[in-house]
Amino acid sequence: MKTAVCPGSFDPVTLGHIDIIKRAAAIFDHVIVVVMNNAAKRAMFTQEERVDFLRQATAGITNVEVDCYDGLLAEYARQRGANVIVKGLRALSDFEYEFQMALTNRKLNPNAETVFLTTSAQYMYLSSSLVKQIAQLGGDIRDLVPSCIVDDILRKARQIKS
Ligand code: PNS
């Protein structure tokens, strides 16, 4: 069985992430979406909230599991017996960072190969940061995130503002 991990901070999950997860699920037998912390970013949603959003949004995809981990991705992949790390690439601007991460992860775990899936064109511009900004400024996020989590995101954005 071919298991892949699909890591990210998912703060919050967007339709761009879901597109990558669905496409990974069509290639690999088992896809573990793992919610991690990015040391360079301060999260708006707790790890539990991010996991909950992903579980709701991927509920219909039978070979997708959602988990969370505080530690090295390379170590998580080893523990879960995953030989593939799937990342989405939106634009050239993502490349340098992702390339560095892929080489670092291979150094830490030579058994795990990083595979890049290119974004679908309609999601090229989309990011979690953009979603958070729009939600906090009262804009419409319905075309940007799974419909089941729209209200939760708006509620949190309102809480932060008040
Ligand atoms: O969605 P993001 O924020 O681009 O995801 C980045 C993430 C969380 C995958 C990355 O920061 C990560 O792998 N964090 C876990 C710690 C780790 O393994 N760091 C890389 C080696 S230093």
Coordinates of N, CA and C and ligand atoms in Angstrom, one line a residue:
M1 N 0.8 -1.2 0.0 CA 0.0 0.0 0.0 C 0.9 1.2 0.0
K2 N 0.6 2.2 -0.9 CA 1.4 3.4 -1.0 C 0.7 4.5 -0.2
T3 N 1.4 4.9 0.9 CA 0.9 6.0 1.8 C 1.7 7.3 1.6
A4 N 0.9 8.4 1.4 CA 1.5 9.7 1.3 C 1.1 10.6 2.4
V5 N 2.0 11.5 2.8 CA 1.6 12.5 3.8 C 1.5 13.8 3.1
C6 N 0.5 14.6 3.4 CA 0.2 15.9 2.8 C 0.3 16.9 4.0
P7 N 1.4 17.5 4.2 CA 1.6 18.4 5.4 C 1.2 19.8 5.1
G8 N 0.9 20.6 6.1 CA 0.7 22.0 6.0 C 0.3 22.6 7.3
S9 N 0.2 23.9 7.3 CA -0.4 24.6 8.5 C -1.9 24.7 8.4
F10 N -2.4 24.8 7.2 CA -3.9 24.7 6.9 C -4.6 25.7 7.9
D11 N -4.2 27.0 7.8 CA -4.7 28.0 8.8 C -5.5 29.1 8.1
P12 N -6.7 28.8 7.6 CA -7.4 27.5 7.5 C -7.3 26.9 6.2
V13 N -7.8 25.6 6.1 CA -7.8 24.9 4.8 C -8.6 25.7 3.8
T14 N -8.1 25.8 2.5 CA -8.7 26.5 1.4 C -9.2 25.5 0.4
L15 N -9.9 26.0 -0.6 CA -10.3 25.1 -1.7 C -9.1 24.7 -2.5
G16 N -8.0 25.5 -2.5 CA -6.8 25.1 -3.2 C -6.2 23.9 -2.5
H17 N -6.2 23.9 -1.2 CA -5.7 22.7 -0.5 C -6.5 21.4 -0.8
I18 N -7.8 21.6 -0.8 CA -8.7 20.5 -1.0 C -8.5 19.9 -2.4
D19 N -8.2 20.8 -3.4 CA -7.9 20.3 -4.7 C -6.7 19.4 -4.7
I20 N -5.6 19.9 -4.0 CA -4.4 19.1 -4.0 C -4.7 17.7 -3.2
I21 N -5.4 17.8 -2.1 CA -5.7 16.6 -1.4 C -6.5 15.6 -2.2
K22 N -7.5 16.0 -2.9 CA -8.3 15.1 -3.8 C -7.4 14.5 -4.9
R23 N -6.6 15.3 -5.4 CA -5.7 14.8 -6.5 C -4.7 13.8 -6.0
A24 N -4.2 14.0 -4.8 CA -3.3 13.1 -4.1 C -4.0 11.8 -3.8
A25 N -5.3 11.9 -3.4 CA -6.1 10.7 -3.0 C -6.4 9.9 -4.2
A26 N -6.3 10.5 -5.4 CA -6.6 9.7 -6.6 C -5.3 9.0 -7.1
I27 N -4.2 9.4 -6.6 CA -2.9 8.8 -7.0 C -2.4 7.7 -6.0
F28 N -2.6 8.0 -4.7 CA -2.0 7.1 -3.6 C -3.2 6.4 -2.9
D29 N -2.8 5.2 -2.3 CA -3.8 4.4 -1.6 C -4.3 5.1 -0.4
H30 N -3.4 5.7 0.3 CA -3.8 6.3 1.6 C -3.1 7.6 1.7
V31 N -3.9 8.7 2.0 CA -3.3 10.0 2.1 C -3.5 10.5 3.6
I32 N -2.4 10.8 4.3 CA -2.6 11.4 5.6 C -2.3 12.9 5.6
V33 N -3.4 13.6 5.8 CA -3.2 15.1 5.8 C -2.8 15.4 7.2
V34 N -1.6 16.0 7.4 CA -1.1 16.3 8.7 C -1.0 17.8 9.0
V35 N -1.7 18.2 10.0 CA -1.7 19.6 10.4 C -0.5 19.8 11.3
M36 N 0.4 20.7 10.9 CA 1.6 21.0 11.6 C 1.7 22.5 11.9
N37 N 2.8 22.8 12.7 CA 3.0 24.2 13.0 C 4.2 24.7 12.1
N38 N 4.0 25.9 11.5 CA 5.0 26.5 10.7 C 5.7 27.6 11.6
A39 N 7.0 27.3 11.9 CA 7.7 28.2 12.9 C 7.7 29.7 12.4
A40 N 7.5 29.9 11.1 CA 7.6 31.2 10.6 C 6.2 32.0 10.6
K41 N 5.1 31.3 11.0 CA 3.8 31.9 11.0 C 3.1 31.8 12.4
R42 N 2.3 32.8 12.7 CA 1.5 32.7 13.9 C 0.1 32.3 13.5
A43 N -0.4 31.2 14.0 CA -1.7 30.7 13.5 C -2.9 31.4 14.1
M44 N -3.9 31.6 13.3 CA -5.1 32.2 13.8 C -6.0 31.1 14.5
F45 N -6.0 29.9 13.9 CA -6.8 28.8 14.4 C -6.0 27.9 15.2
T46 N -6.5 27.3 16.3 CA -5.8 26.3 17.0 C -5.6 25.0 16.2
Q47 N -4.7 24.2 16.6 CA -4.4 22.9 15.8 C -5.7 22.1 15.8
E48 N -6.5 22.1 16.9 CA -7.7 21.3 17.0 C -8.7 21.9 16.0
E49 N -8.8 23.2 15.9 CA -9.8 23.8 15.0 C -9.4 23.4 13.5
R50 N -8.1 23.5 13.2 CA -7.6 23.2 11.9 C -7.9 21.8 11.5
V51 N -7.7 20.9 12.4 CA -8.0 19.5 12.2 C -9.5 19.3 12.0
D52 N -10.3 19.9 12.8 CA -11.7 19.8 12.7 C -12.2 20.3 11.3
F53 N -11.7 21.4 10.9 CA -12.1 22.0 9.5 C -11.7 20.9 8.4
L54 N -10.5 20.4 8.5 CA -10.1 19.4 7.5 C -10.9 18.2 7.5
R55 N -11.3 17.7 8.7 CA -12.1 16.5 8.8 C -13.4 16.7 8.2
Q56 N -14.0 17.9 8.5 CA -15.3 18.2 7.8 C -15.2 18.2 6.3
A57 N -14.2 18.9 5.9 CA -14.0 19.2 4.4 C -13.6 17.9 3.6
T58 N -13.0 16.9 4.3 CA -12.6 15.7 3.6 C -13.4 14.5 3.9
A59 N -14.5 14.7 4.6 CA -15.3 13.6 5.1 C -15.8 12.6 4.0
G60 N -15.9 13.1 2.8 CA -16.4 12.2 1.7 C -15.3 11.5 1.0
I61 N -14.0 11.7 1.4 CA -12.9 11.0 0.7 C -12.4 9.9 1.5
T62 N -12.7 8.7 1.1 CA -12.6 7.5 2.0 C -11.1 7.2 2.3
N63 N -10.2 7.5 1.4 CA -8.8 7.1 1.7 C -7.9 8.3 2.3
V64 N -8.6 9.3 2.8 CA -7.9 10.4 3.4 C -8.2 10.4 4.9
E65 N -7.1 10.5 5.6 CA -7.1 10.6 7.1 C -6.5 11.9 7.5
V66 N -7.0 12.5 8.6 CA -6.5 13.8 9.0 C -5.9 13.6 10.4
D67 N -4.7 14.1 10.6 CA -4.0 14.0 11.9 C -3.3 15.3 12.2
C68 N -2.6 15.3 13.3 CA -1.8 16.5 13.6 C -0.5 16.0 14.3
Y69 N 0.5 16.8 14.2 CA 1.8 16.4 14.8 C 2.6 17.7 15.1
D70 N 3.3 17.6 16.3 CA 4.2 18.7 16.7 C 5.6 18.2 16.6
G71 N 6.3 18.4 15.6 CA 7.6 17.8 15.5 C 8.0 17.9 14.0
L72 N 9.1 17.1 13.7 CA 9.6 17.1 12.3 C 8.7 16.3 11.4
L73 N 8.5 16.9 10.2 CA 7.7 16.2 9.2 C 8.4 14.9 8.8
A74 N 9.8 14.9 8.7 CA 10.5 13.7 8.2 C 10.3 12.6 9.2
E75 N 10.3 12.9 10.5 CA 10.1 11.9 11.6 C 8.6 11.4 11.5
Y76 N 7.7 12.3 11.3 CA 6.3 11.8 11.2 C 6.1 10.9 10.1
A77 N 6.7 11.2 8.9 CA 6.6 10.3 7.7 C 7.2 8.9 8.1
R78 N 8.3 8.9 8.8 CA 9.0 7.7 9.2 C 8.0 6.9 10.1
Q79 N 7.5 7.5 11.1 CA 6.6 6.9 12.1 C 5.4 6.3 11.4
R80 N 4.8 6.9 10.3 CA 3.6 6.5 9.7 C 3.9 5.6 8.5
G81 N 5.2 5.3 8.2 CA 5.5 4.4 7.1 C 5.2 5.0 5.8
A82 N 5.2 6.3 5.7 CA 4.9 7.0 4.4 C 6.2 7.3 3.6
N83 N 6.3 6.9 2.4 CA 7.5 7.2 1.6 C 7.3 8.4 0.7
V84 N 6.2 9.0 0.7 CA 5.9 10.2 -0.2 C 5.4 11.3 0.7
I85 N 5.9 12.5 0.4 CA 5.4 13.8 0.9 C 4.8 14.6 -0.2
V86 N 3.6 14.9 -0.2 CA 2.9 15.7 -1.3 C 2.8 17.1 -0.9
K87 N 3.3 18.0 -1.7 CA 3.1 19.4 -1.5 C 2.5 20.0 -2.8
G88 N 1.8 21.1 -2.6 CA 1.2 21.8 -3.7 C 2.1 23.0 -4.1
L89 N 2.2 23.2 -5.4 CA 3.0 24.4 -5.8 C 2.1 25.3 -6.6
R90 N 2.1 26.6 -6.1 CA 1.2 27.6 -6.8 C 2.0 28.4 -7.9
A91 N 3.1 28.9 -7.5 CA 3.8 29.8 -8.4 C 5.3 29.6 -8.2
L92 N 6.1 30.3 -9.0 CA 7.5 30.3 -8.9 C 7.9 30.8 -7.5
S93 N 7.1 31.7 -6.9 CA 7.5 32.2 -5.6 C 7.5 31.2 -4.5
D94 N 6.7 30.1 -4.7 CA 6.7 29.0 -3.7 C 7.9 28.1 -3.8
F95 N 8.6 28.2 -5.0 CA 9.5 27.1 -5.4 C 10.7 27.1 -4.5
E96 N 11.4 28.2 -4.2 CA 12.6 28.3 -3.5 C 12.5 27.7 -2.1
Y97 N 11.4 28.1 -1.4 CA 11.1 27.6 -0.1 C 10.8 26.1 -0.1
E98 N 10.0 25.7 -1.0 CA 9.6 24.3 -1.1 C 10.8 23.4 -1.5
F99 N 11.7 23.9 -2.3 CA 12.9 23.2 -2.8 C 13.8 22.9 -1.6
Q100 N 14.0 24.0 -0.7 CA 14.8 23.9 0.5 C 14.2 22.9 1.4
M101 N 12.9 22.9 1.6 CA 12.2 22.0 2.5 C 12.3 20.5 2.0
A102 N 12.2 20.4 0.7 CA 12.3 19.0 0.2 C 13.7 18.4 0.4
L103 N 14.7 19.3 0.2 CA 16.1 18.8 0.4 C 16.3 18.5 1.8
T104 N 15.8 19.4 2.7 CA 16.0 19.2 4.2 C 15.3 17.9 4.6
N105 N 14.1 17.7 4.1 CA 13.3 16.5 4.5 C 14.0 15.2 4.0
R106 N 14.6 15.3 2.8 CA 15.3 14.1 2.3 C 16.5 13.8 3.1
K107 N 17.2 14.9 3.5 CA 18.4 14.7 4.4 C 18.0 14.0 5.7
L108 N 16.9 14.4 6.3 CA 16.5 13.9 7.6 C 15.8 12.5 7.4
N109 N 15.2 12.2 6.3 CA 14.6 10.9 6.0 C 14.7 10.6 4.6
P110 N 15.8 9.9 4.2 CA 16.1 9.6 2.8 C 15.1 8.7 2.2
N111 N 14.2 8.0 3.0 CA 13.2 7.1 2.4 C 12.0 7.9 1.9
A112 N 11.8 9.1 2.3 CA 10.6 9.9 1.9 C 10.9 10.8 0.7
E113 N 10.2 10.6 -0.3 CA 10.4 11.4 -1.6 C 9.3 12.5 -1.6
T114 N 9.8 13.8 -1.8 CA 8.8 14.9 -2.0 C 8.3 14.9 -3.4
V115 N 6.9 15.0 -3.5 CA 6.3 15.0 -4.9 C 5.5 16.3 -4.9
F116 N 5.7 17.1 -6.0 CA 4.9 18.4 -6.1 C 3.8 18.2 -7.1
L117 N 2.6 18.7 -6.6 CA 1.5 18.8 -7.6 C 1.2 20.2 -7.9
T118 N 1.1 20.6 -9.1 CA 0.9 22.0 -9.5 C -0.6 22.4 -9.2
T119 N -0.8 23.5 -8.7 CA -2.1 24.0 -8.4 C -3.0 24.0 -9.7
S120 N -4.3 23.9 -9.4 CA -5.2 24.1 -10.6 C -5.2 25.6 -10.8
A121 N -5.3 26.0 -12.1 CA -5.2 27.4 -12.4 C -6.1 28.3 -11.6
Q122 N -7.3 27.8 -11.3 CA -8.3 28.7 -10.6 C -7.9 29.0 -9.2
Y123 N -7.0 28.3 -8.6 CA -6.6 28.5 -7.2 C -5.2 29.1 -7.1
M124 N -4.6 29.5 -8.2 CA -3.2 30.0 -8.2 C -3.0 31.1 -7.2
Y125 N -4.0 32.0 -7.1 CA -3.8 33.2 -6.3 C -4.2 33.0 -4.8
L126 N -4.8 31.8 -4.5 CA -5.4 31.6 -3.2 C -4.4 31.2 -2.1
S127 N -4.6 31.8 -1.0 CA -3.8 31.4 0.2 C -4.6 31.5 1.5
S128 N -4.2 30.8 2.5 CA -4.8 30.9 3.8 C -4.7 32.4 4.3
S129 N -3.6 33.0 4.1 CA -3.4 34.4 4.6 C -4.4 35.3 4.0
L130 N -4.7 35.1 2.7 CA -5.7 35.9 2.0 C -7.1 35.7 2.6
V131 N -7.4 34.5 2.8 CA -8.7 34.1 3.4 C -8.9 34.8 4.7
K132 N -7.9 34.8 5.6 CA -8.0 35.4 6.9 C -8.2 36.9 6.8
Q133 N -7.4 37.5 5.9 CA -7.5 38.9 5.7 C -8.9 39.3 5.2
I134 N -9.4 38.6 4.3 CA -10.7 38.9 3.7 C -11.8 38.8 4.8
A135 N -11.7 37.6 5.6 CA -12.7 37.4 6.6 C -12.7 38.5 7.7
Q136 N -11.5 38.9 8.1 CA -11.4 39.9 9.1 C -11.9 41.3 8.7
L137 N -11.8 41.5 7.3 CA -12.3 42.8 6.8 C -13.7 42.7 6.3
G138 N -14.4 41.6 6.6 CA -15.8 41.5 6.3 C -16.2 41.1 4.9
G139 N -15.2 40.6 4.1 CA -15.4 40.2 2.7 C -16.0 38.8 2.6
D140 N -16.3 38.5 1.3 CA -17.0 37.2 1.0 C -15.9 36.1 0.8
I141 N -15.9 35.1 1.6 CA -14.9 34.0 1.4 C -15.6 32.7 0.9
R142 N -16.8 32.8 0.5 CA -17.6 31.6 0.1 C -17.0 30.8 -1.1
D143 N -16.3 31.5 -2.0 CA -15.6 30.8 -3.1 C -14.2 30.4 -2.8
L144 N -13.8 30.6 -1.6 CA -12.4 30.4 -1.3 C -12.1 29.2 -0.4
V145 N -13.1 28.8 0.5 CA -12.9 27.7 1.4 C -14.1 26.8 1.3
P146 N -14.0 25.6 1.8 CA -15.1 24.6 1.8 C -16.4 25.2 2.5
S147 N -17.5 25.0 1.9 CA -18.7 25.7 2.4 C -19.0 25.3 3.9
C148 N -18.7 24.1 4.3 CA -19.0 23.7 5.7 C -18.2 24.4 6.7
I149 N -17.2 25.2 6.4 CA -16.4 25.9 7.4 C -16.5 27.4 7.3
V150 N -17.2 27.9 6.4 CA -17.3 29.4 6.2 C -17.8 30.1 7.5
D151 N -18.9 29.6 8.1 CA -19.4 30.3 9.3 C -18.4 30.2 10.4
D152 N -17.7 29.1 10.6 CA -16.7 29.0 11.7 C -15.6 30.0 11.5
I153 N -15.2 30.2 10.3 CA -14.1 31.1 10.0 C -14.5 32.6 10.3
L154 N -15.8 32.9 9.8 CA -16.3 34.2 10.0 C -16.5 34.5 11.5
R155 N -16.9 33.5 12.2 CA -17.1 33.7 13.7 C -15.8 34.0 14.4
K156 N -14.8 33.3 14.0 CA -13.5 33.5 14.7 C -12.9 34.9 14.3
A157 N -13.1 35.3 13.0 CA -12.7 36.6 12.6 C -13.3 37.7 13.4
R158 N -14.6 37.5 13.6 CA -15.4 38.5 14.4 C -14.9 38.5 15.9
Q159 N -14.7 37.4 16.4 CA -14.1 37.3 17.8 C -12.8 38.0 18.0
I160 N -12.0 37.8 17.0 CA -10.6 38.5 17.0 C -10.8 40.0 17.0
K161 N -11.7 40.4 16.1 CA -11.9 41.9 16.0 C -12.5 42.6 17.2
S162 N -13.3 41.8 17.9 CA -14.1 42.4 19.1 C -13.2 42.5 20.3
Ligands
PNS1 O1 1.3 25.2 4.9 P1 2.7 25.6 5.2 O2 2.7 26.7 6.3 O3 3.5 26.0 4.0 O4 3.4 24.3 5.8 C1 4.7 24.3 6.2 C2 5.0 23.0 7.1 C3 4.0 23.1 8.3 C4 4.7 21.8 6.3 C5 6.5 23.1 7.5 O5 6.7 24.3 8.3 C6 6.9 21.9 8.4 O6 7.2 20.9 7.8 N1 6.8 22.0 9.7 C7 7.2 20.9 10.6 C8 8.6 21.1 11.1 C9 9.6 20.6 10.1 O7 9.7 19.4 9.8 N2 10.3 21.6 9.5 C10 11.2 21.3 8.4 C11 12.6 20.9 8.7 S1 13.4 22.2 9.5

